[in-house]
């Protein structure tokens, strides 16, 4: 499904961009001489979790007993670009990302805990709306006619508006209310291609985002006072994400 979504989105655009990029005319010849410029972007994301389990989060076969299932989400935002030199730019790209992830717990995890837990009650759905504030360095290659490849990397402050960090309910109440930390820090790296078109610069980019901190909020109020399968089986929960982004500058 991921491959089909990306191909449906990118192939028509790349065909048009490639046709323009190979034109004999150098489009926007002075574009990269600007001290700063702005633009916007939109794209799709694939958020997931890296799970580090406790001993109780493993199955009887010593396999990870918690499966993270991610879906395709949507991202949109603005960008500001500040020229440092001919090959280096500093960029700020604030935006919003919407995503949903499911955690599915194996029966072996549920029976590892004392208490009455329904074996069918093994899925926790996590909705996230991230306000992302990436601070990035863009390393541009040499422009070839109307095409310029680049690498990009930096740090991102992610604020999850749906984190439920301070919510009164925890995972014992059901599907809603799975709590994660609101403020998270990520490091990001990726690459892409700038396509210089007659009236604007169009960019295709793939970038990975990797959470640094443990995002899990333990069950109970205050957190950690209730030992349940849903958080007691996880030692560390960190976000991993892949973005495919289209930029217009």
Short mmCIF file of C-alpha atoms in Angstrom, two decimals:
data_model
loop_
_atom_site.label_atom_id
_atom_site.label_comp_id
_atom_site.label_asym_id
_atom_site.label_seq_id
_atom_site.Cartn_x
_atom_site.Cartn_y
_atom_site.Cartn_z
CA UNK A 1 0.00 0.00 0.00
CA UNK A 2 2.83 2.39 0.81
CA UNK A 3 4.55 1.78 -2.52
CA UNK A 4 1.32 2.26 -4.46
CA UNK A 5 0.54 5.52 -2.67
CA UNK A 6 3.98 6.94 -3.33
CA UNK A 7 4.06 5.86 -6.96
CA UNK A 8 0.62 7.30 -7.65
CA UNK A 9 1.74 10.61 -6.18
CA UNK A 10 5.21 10.94 -7.62
CA UNK A 11 5.23 9.45 -11.12
CA UNK A 12 3.13 12.09 -12.90
CA UNK A 13 5.04 14.89 -11.18
CA UNK A 14 8.44 13.41 -11.97
CA UNK A 15 7.47 12.99 -15.60
CA UNK A 16 6.56 16.68 -15.91
CA UNK A 17 9.61 17.77 -13.90
CA UNK A 18 11.98 15.61 -15.92
CA UNK A 19 10.67 17.03 -19.19
CA UNK A 20 11.24 20.59 -17.99
CA UNK A 21 14.57 19.84 -16.34
CA UNK A 22 16.04 18.52 -19.58
CA UNK A 23 15.06 21.63 -21.54
CA UNK A 24 17.95 23.48 -23.19
CA UNK A 25 17.00 26.65 -21.27
CA UNK A 26 18.38 27.15 -17.76
CA UNK A 27 15.31 27.95 -15.68
CA UNK A 28 15.56 30.39 -12.75
CA UNK A 29 19.32 30.95 -13.25
CA UNK A 30 19.62 33.38 -10.28
CA UNK A 31 17.35 31.49 -7.86
CA UNK A 32 20.19 30.22 -5.65
CA UNK A 33 21.70 33.71 -5.33
CA UNK A 34 18.91 34.85 -2.99
CA UNK A 35 19.88 35.48 0.63
CA UNK A 36 16.61 33.94 1.74
CA UNK A 37 13.33 32.71 0.31
CA UNK A 38 10.24 30.85 1.49
CA UNK A 39 7.87 28.17 0.24
CA UNK A 40 5.55 25.43 1.36
CA UNK A 41 5.42 21.64 1.30
CA UNK A 42 3.02 18.74 1.49
CA UNK A 43 3.54 15.02 1.60
CA UNK A 44 2.82 11.66 3.14
CA UNK A 45 4.34 10.13 6.26
CA UNK A 46 4.78 6.68 7.73
CA UNK A 47 5.15 6.90 11.52
CA UNK A 48 6.06 3.80 13.51
CA UNK A 49 7.49 2.89 16.92
CA UNK A 50 10.79 1.34 17.90
CA UNK A 51 9.90 -0.81 20.91
CA UNK A 52 12.41 -1.88 23.54
CA UNK A 53 10.56 -4.47 25.68
CA UNK A 54 10.98 -5.48 29.29
CA UNK A 55 11.35 -9.19 30.05
CA UNK A 56 7.57 -9.36 30.37
CA UNK A 57 7.17 -7.96 26.87
CA UNK A 58 8.59 -11.10 25.25
CA UNK A 59 6.70 -14.20 24.13
CA UNK A 60 7.46 -17.72 25.33
CA UNK A 61 9.55 -18.15 22.16
CA UNK A 62 11.71 -15.15 23.08
CA UNK A 63 10.15 -13.01 20.37
CA UNK A 64 8.96 -9.42 20.75
CA UNK A 65 5.41 -9.68 22.06
CA UNK A 66 4.26 -6.22 20.94
CA UNK A 67 3.69 -5.35 17.28
CA UNK A 68 3.60 -1.76 16.07
CA UNK A 69 1.32 -1.32 13.07
CA UNK A 70 1.52 2.04 11.27
CA UNK A 71 -0.68 3.65 8.63
CA UNK A 72 -0.04 6.31 6.00
CA UNK A 73 -0.49 9.88 7.29
CA UNK A 74 -0.39 13.38 5.85
CA UNK A 75 2.05 16.27 6.37
CA UNK A 76 1.86 19.94 5.41
CA UNK A 77 3.86 23.03 6.32
CA UNK A 78 5.90 26.11 5.41
CA UNK A 79 9.62 26.51 4.87
CA UNK A 80 12.19 29.25 5.11
CA UNK A 81 15.61 28.98 3.45
CA UNK A 82 18.66 31.07 4.39
CA UNK A 83 21.76 30.92 2.23
CA UNK A 84 25.06 30.33 4.07
CA UNK A 85 27.26 29.82 0.99
CA UNK A 86 26.99 28.34 -2.51
CA UNK A 87 26.63 24.78 -1.19
CA UNK A 88 25.11 25.19 2.29
CA UNK A 89 21.70 26.49 3.37
CA UNK A 90 20.00 26.73 6.76
CA UNK A 91 16.32 25.80 6.71
CA UNK A 92 13.34 26.05 9.05
CA UNK A 93 10.37 23.89 8.07
CA UNK A 94 7.48 24.16 10.59
CA UNK A 95 4.48 22.00 9.84
CA UNK A 96 1.79 19.56 10.94
CA UNK A 97 1.81 15.77 10.62
CA UNK A 98 -1.19 13.52 11.22
CA UNK A 99 -0.75 9.81 11.89
CA UNK A 100 -2.26 6.74 13.57
CA UNK A 101 -0.38 3.79 15.06
CA UNK A 102 -1.64 0.57 16.65
CA UNK A 103 0.09 -1.50 19.30
CA UNK A 104 -0.99 -5.16 19.34
CA UNK A 105 -0.07 -7.28 22.38
CA UNK A 106 0.54 -11.03 22.16
CA UNK A 107 -1.41 -13.32 24.50
CA UNK A 108 1.85 -14.33 26.17
CA UNK A 109 2.37 -10.72 27.25
CA UNK A 110 -1.10 -10.43 28.76
CA UNK A 111 -0.77 -13.59 30.88
CA UNK A 112 2.62 -12.43 32.19
CA UNK A 113 0.79 -9.90 34.37
CA UNK A 114 -1.31 -10.47 37.43
CA UNK A 115 -4.86 -9.20 37.28
CA UNK A 116 -7.92 -9.70 35.15
CA UNK A 117 -7.20 -8.72 31.57
CA UNK A 118 -9.26 -9.84 28.63
CA UNK A 119 -7.12 -11.61 26.04
CA UNK A 120 -9.18 -9.98 23.30
CA UNK A 121 -8.37 -6.53 24.73
CA UNK A 122 -4.92 -6.45 23.16
CA UNK A 123 -4.94 -3.45 20.80
CA UNK A 124 -4.14 0.15 21.71
CA UNK A 125 -4.76 2.79 19.04
CA UNK A 126 -2.56 5.89 19.16
CA UNK A 127 -3.60 9.02 17.27
CA UNK A 128 -0.94 11.71 16.95
CA UNK A 129 -0.96 15.24 15.59
CA UNK A 130 2.60 16.55 15.57
CA UNK A 131 3.60 20.18 15.35
CA UNK A 132 7.09 19.74 13.90
CA UNK A 133 9.76 22.46 14.04
CA UNK A 134 12.79 21.11 12.14
CA UNK A 135 16.05 23.07 12.05
CA UNK A 136 18.03 21.68 9.13
CA UNK A 137 21.22 22.08 7.13
CA UNK A 138 20.95 21.46 3.41
CA UNK A 139 24.12 20.41 1.56
CA UNK A 140 23.61 21.06 -2.14
CA UNK A 141 25.53 19.41 -4.96
CA UNK A 142 26.49 21.05 -8.21
CA UNK A 143 23.60 22.19 -10.36
CA UNK A 144 23.33 20.29 -13.63
CA UNK A 145 21.15 22.28 -16.03
CA UNK A 146 17.81 22.32 -14.17
CA UNK A 147 18.52 19.59 -11.63
CA UNK A 148 20.41 19.75 -8.33
CA UNK A 149 20.73 16.86 -5.83
CA UNK A 150 21.22 17.49 -2.12
CA UNK A 151 21.51 15.96 1.34
CA UNK A 152 19.73 17.35 4.38
CA UNK A 153 19.90 16.76 8.12
CA UNK A 154 19.36 18.29 11.53
CA UNK A 155 17.13 18.28 14.60
CA UNK A 156 13.38 18.47 15.00
CA UNK A 157 11.27 19.49 18.00
CA UNK A 158 8.01 17.53 17.77
CA UNK A 159 4.98 18.54 19.86
CA UNK A 160 2.23 15.90 19.91
CA UNK A 161 -1.11 17.65 20.42
CA UNK A 162 -2.85 14.28 20.99
CA UNK A 163 -0.37 12.85 23.47
CA UNK A 164 -2.77 12.61 26.48
CA UNK A 165 0.31 13.02 28.69
CA UNK A 166 -1.67 14.69 31.48
CA UNK A 167 -4.92 12.81 30.88
CA UNK A 168 -6.82 11.35 33.81
CA UNK A 169 -7.49 8.06 32.01
CA UNK A 170 -4.89 5.42 31.25
CA UNK A 171 -4.84 2.22 29.20
CA UNK A 172 -7.09 0.26 31.54
CA UNK A 173 -10.04 2.31 30.20
CA UNK A 174 -9.83 0.89 26.69
CA UNK A 175 -8.72 2.03 23.28
CA UNK A 176 -8.71 5.77 23.96
CA UNK A 177 -6.25 7.52 26.21
CA UNK A 178 -2.91 5.83 25.48
CA UNK A 179 -0.49 8.35 26.90
CA UNK A 180 2.79 9.47 25.35
CA UNK A 181 4.95 12.50 26.09
CA UNK A 182 3.98 15.76 24.47
CA UNK A 183 7.46 17.16 23.79
CA UNK A 184 9.87 15.01 21.82
CA UNK A 185 13.23 15.56 20.12
CA UNK A 186 14.19 13.89 16.84
CA UNK A 187 17.24 13.82 14.61
CA UNK A 188 16.55 13.78 10.90
CA UNK A 189 18.44 12.91 7.73
CA UNK A 190 17.53 12.53 4.09
CA UNK A 191 18.07 13.66 0.56
CA UNK A 192 16.31 14.87 -2.53
CA UNK A 193 16.43 16.60 -5.88
CA UNK A 194 15.66 20.22 -6.74
CA UNK A 195 13.95 20.66 -10.11
CA UNK A 196 14.19 24.18 -11.55
CA UNK A 197 10.99 24.85 -13.47
CA UNK A 198 10.15 27.99 -15.46
CA UNK A 199 8.25 29.73 -12.65
CA UNK A 200 9.26 28.02 -9.38
CA UNK A 201 11.57 25.42 -7.88
CA UNK A 202 9.99 22.04 -7.25
CA UNK A 203 11.61 19.53 -4.88
CA UNK A 204 11.12 15.83 -4.19
CA UNK A 205 12.58 14.67 -0.87
CA UNK A 206 12.71 11.56 1.31
CA UNK A 207 13.65 12.08 4.95
CA UNK A 208 13.84 9.86 8.02
CA UNK A 209 13.03 11.03 11.56
CA UNK A 210 14.31 9.22 14.65
CA UNK A 211 13.10 9.87 18.19
CA UNK A 212 15.81 10.33 20.82
CA UNK A 213 13.81 10.14 24.06
CA UNK A 214 11.51 7.52 25.59
CA UNK A 215 7.97 8.74 24.82
CA UNK A 216 5.98 6.33 27.00
CA UNK A 217 3.91 7.58 29.95
CA UNK A 218 3.33 4.75 32.42
CA UNK A 219 -0.14 3.71 33.56
CA UNK A 220 -1.63 4.99 36.77
CA UNK A 221 -2.04 8.41 38.37
CA UNK A 222 0.59 9.48 39.06
CA UNK A 223 2.28 7.60 36.16
CA UNK A 224 4.01 4.37 37.16
CA UNK A 225 1.74 3.52 40.07
CA UNK A 226 -0.22 0.94 38.08
CA UNK A 227 1.57 -2.08 36.61
CA UNK A 228 -0.29 -3.22 33.49
CA UNK A 229 0.55 -5.21 30.35
CA UNK A 230 0.23 -2.14 28.13
CA UNK A 231 3.06 -0.12 29.64
CA UNK A 232 4.73 -2.55 32.04
CA UNK A 233 5.82 -4.67 29.08
CA UNK A 234 7.65 -1.73 27.41
CA UNK A 235 11.00 -0.44 28.61
CA UNK A 236 11.32 2.28 25.96
CA UNK A 237 9.06 3.60 23.19
CA UNK A 238 10.60 5.77 20.46
CA UNK A 239 9.12 7.17 17.26
CA UNK A 240 10.51 6.33 13.84
CA UNK A 241 9.12 8.02 10.73
CA UNK A 242 9.70 8.30 7.00
CA UNK A 243 8.49 11.34 5.05
CA UNK A 244 8.04 11.71 1.32
CA UNK A 245 7.68 15.45 0.72
CA UNK A 246 6.95 17.70 -2.27
CA UNK A 247 8.23 21.25 -1.86
CA UNK A 248 7.34 24.39 -3.80
CA UNK A 249 9.71 27.39 -3.54
#
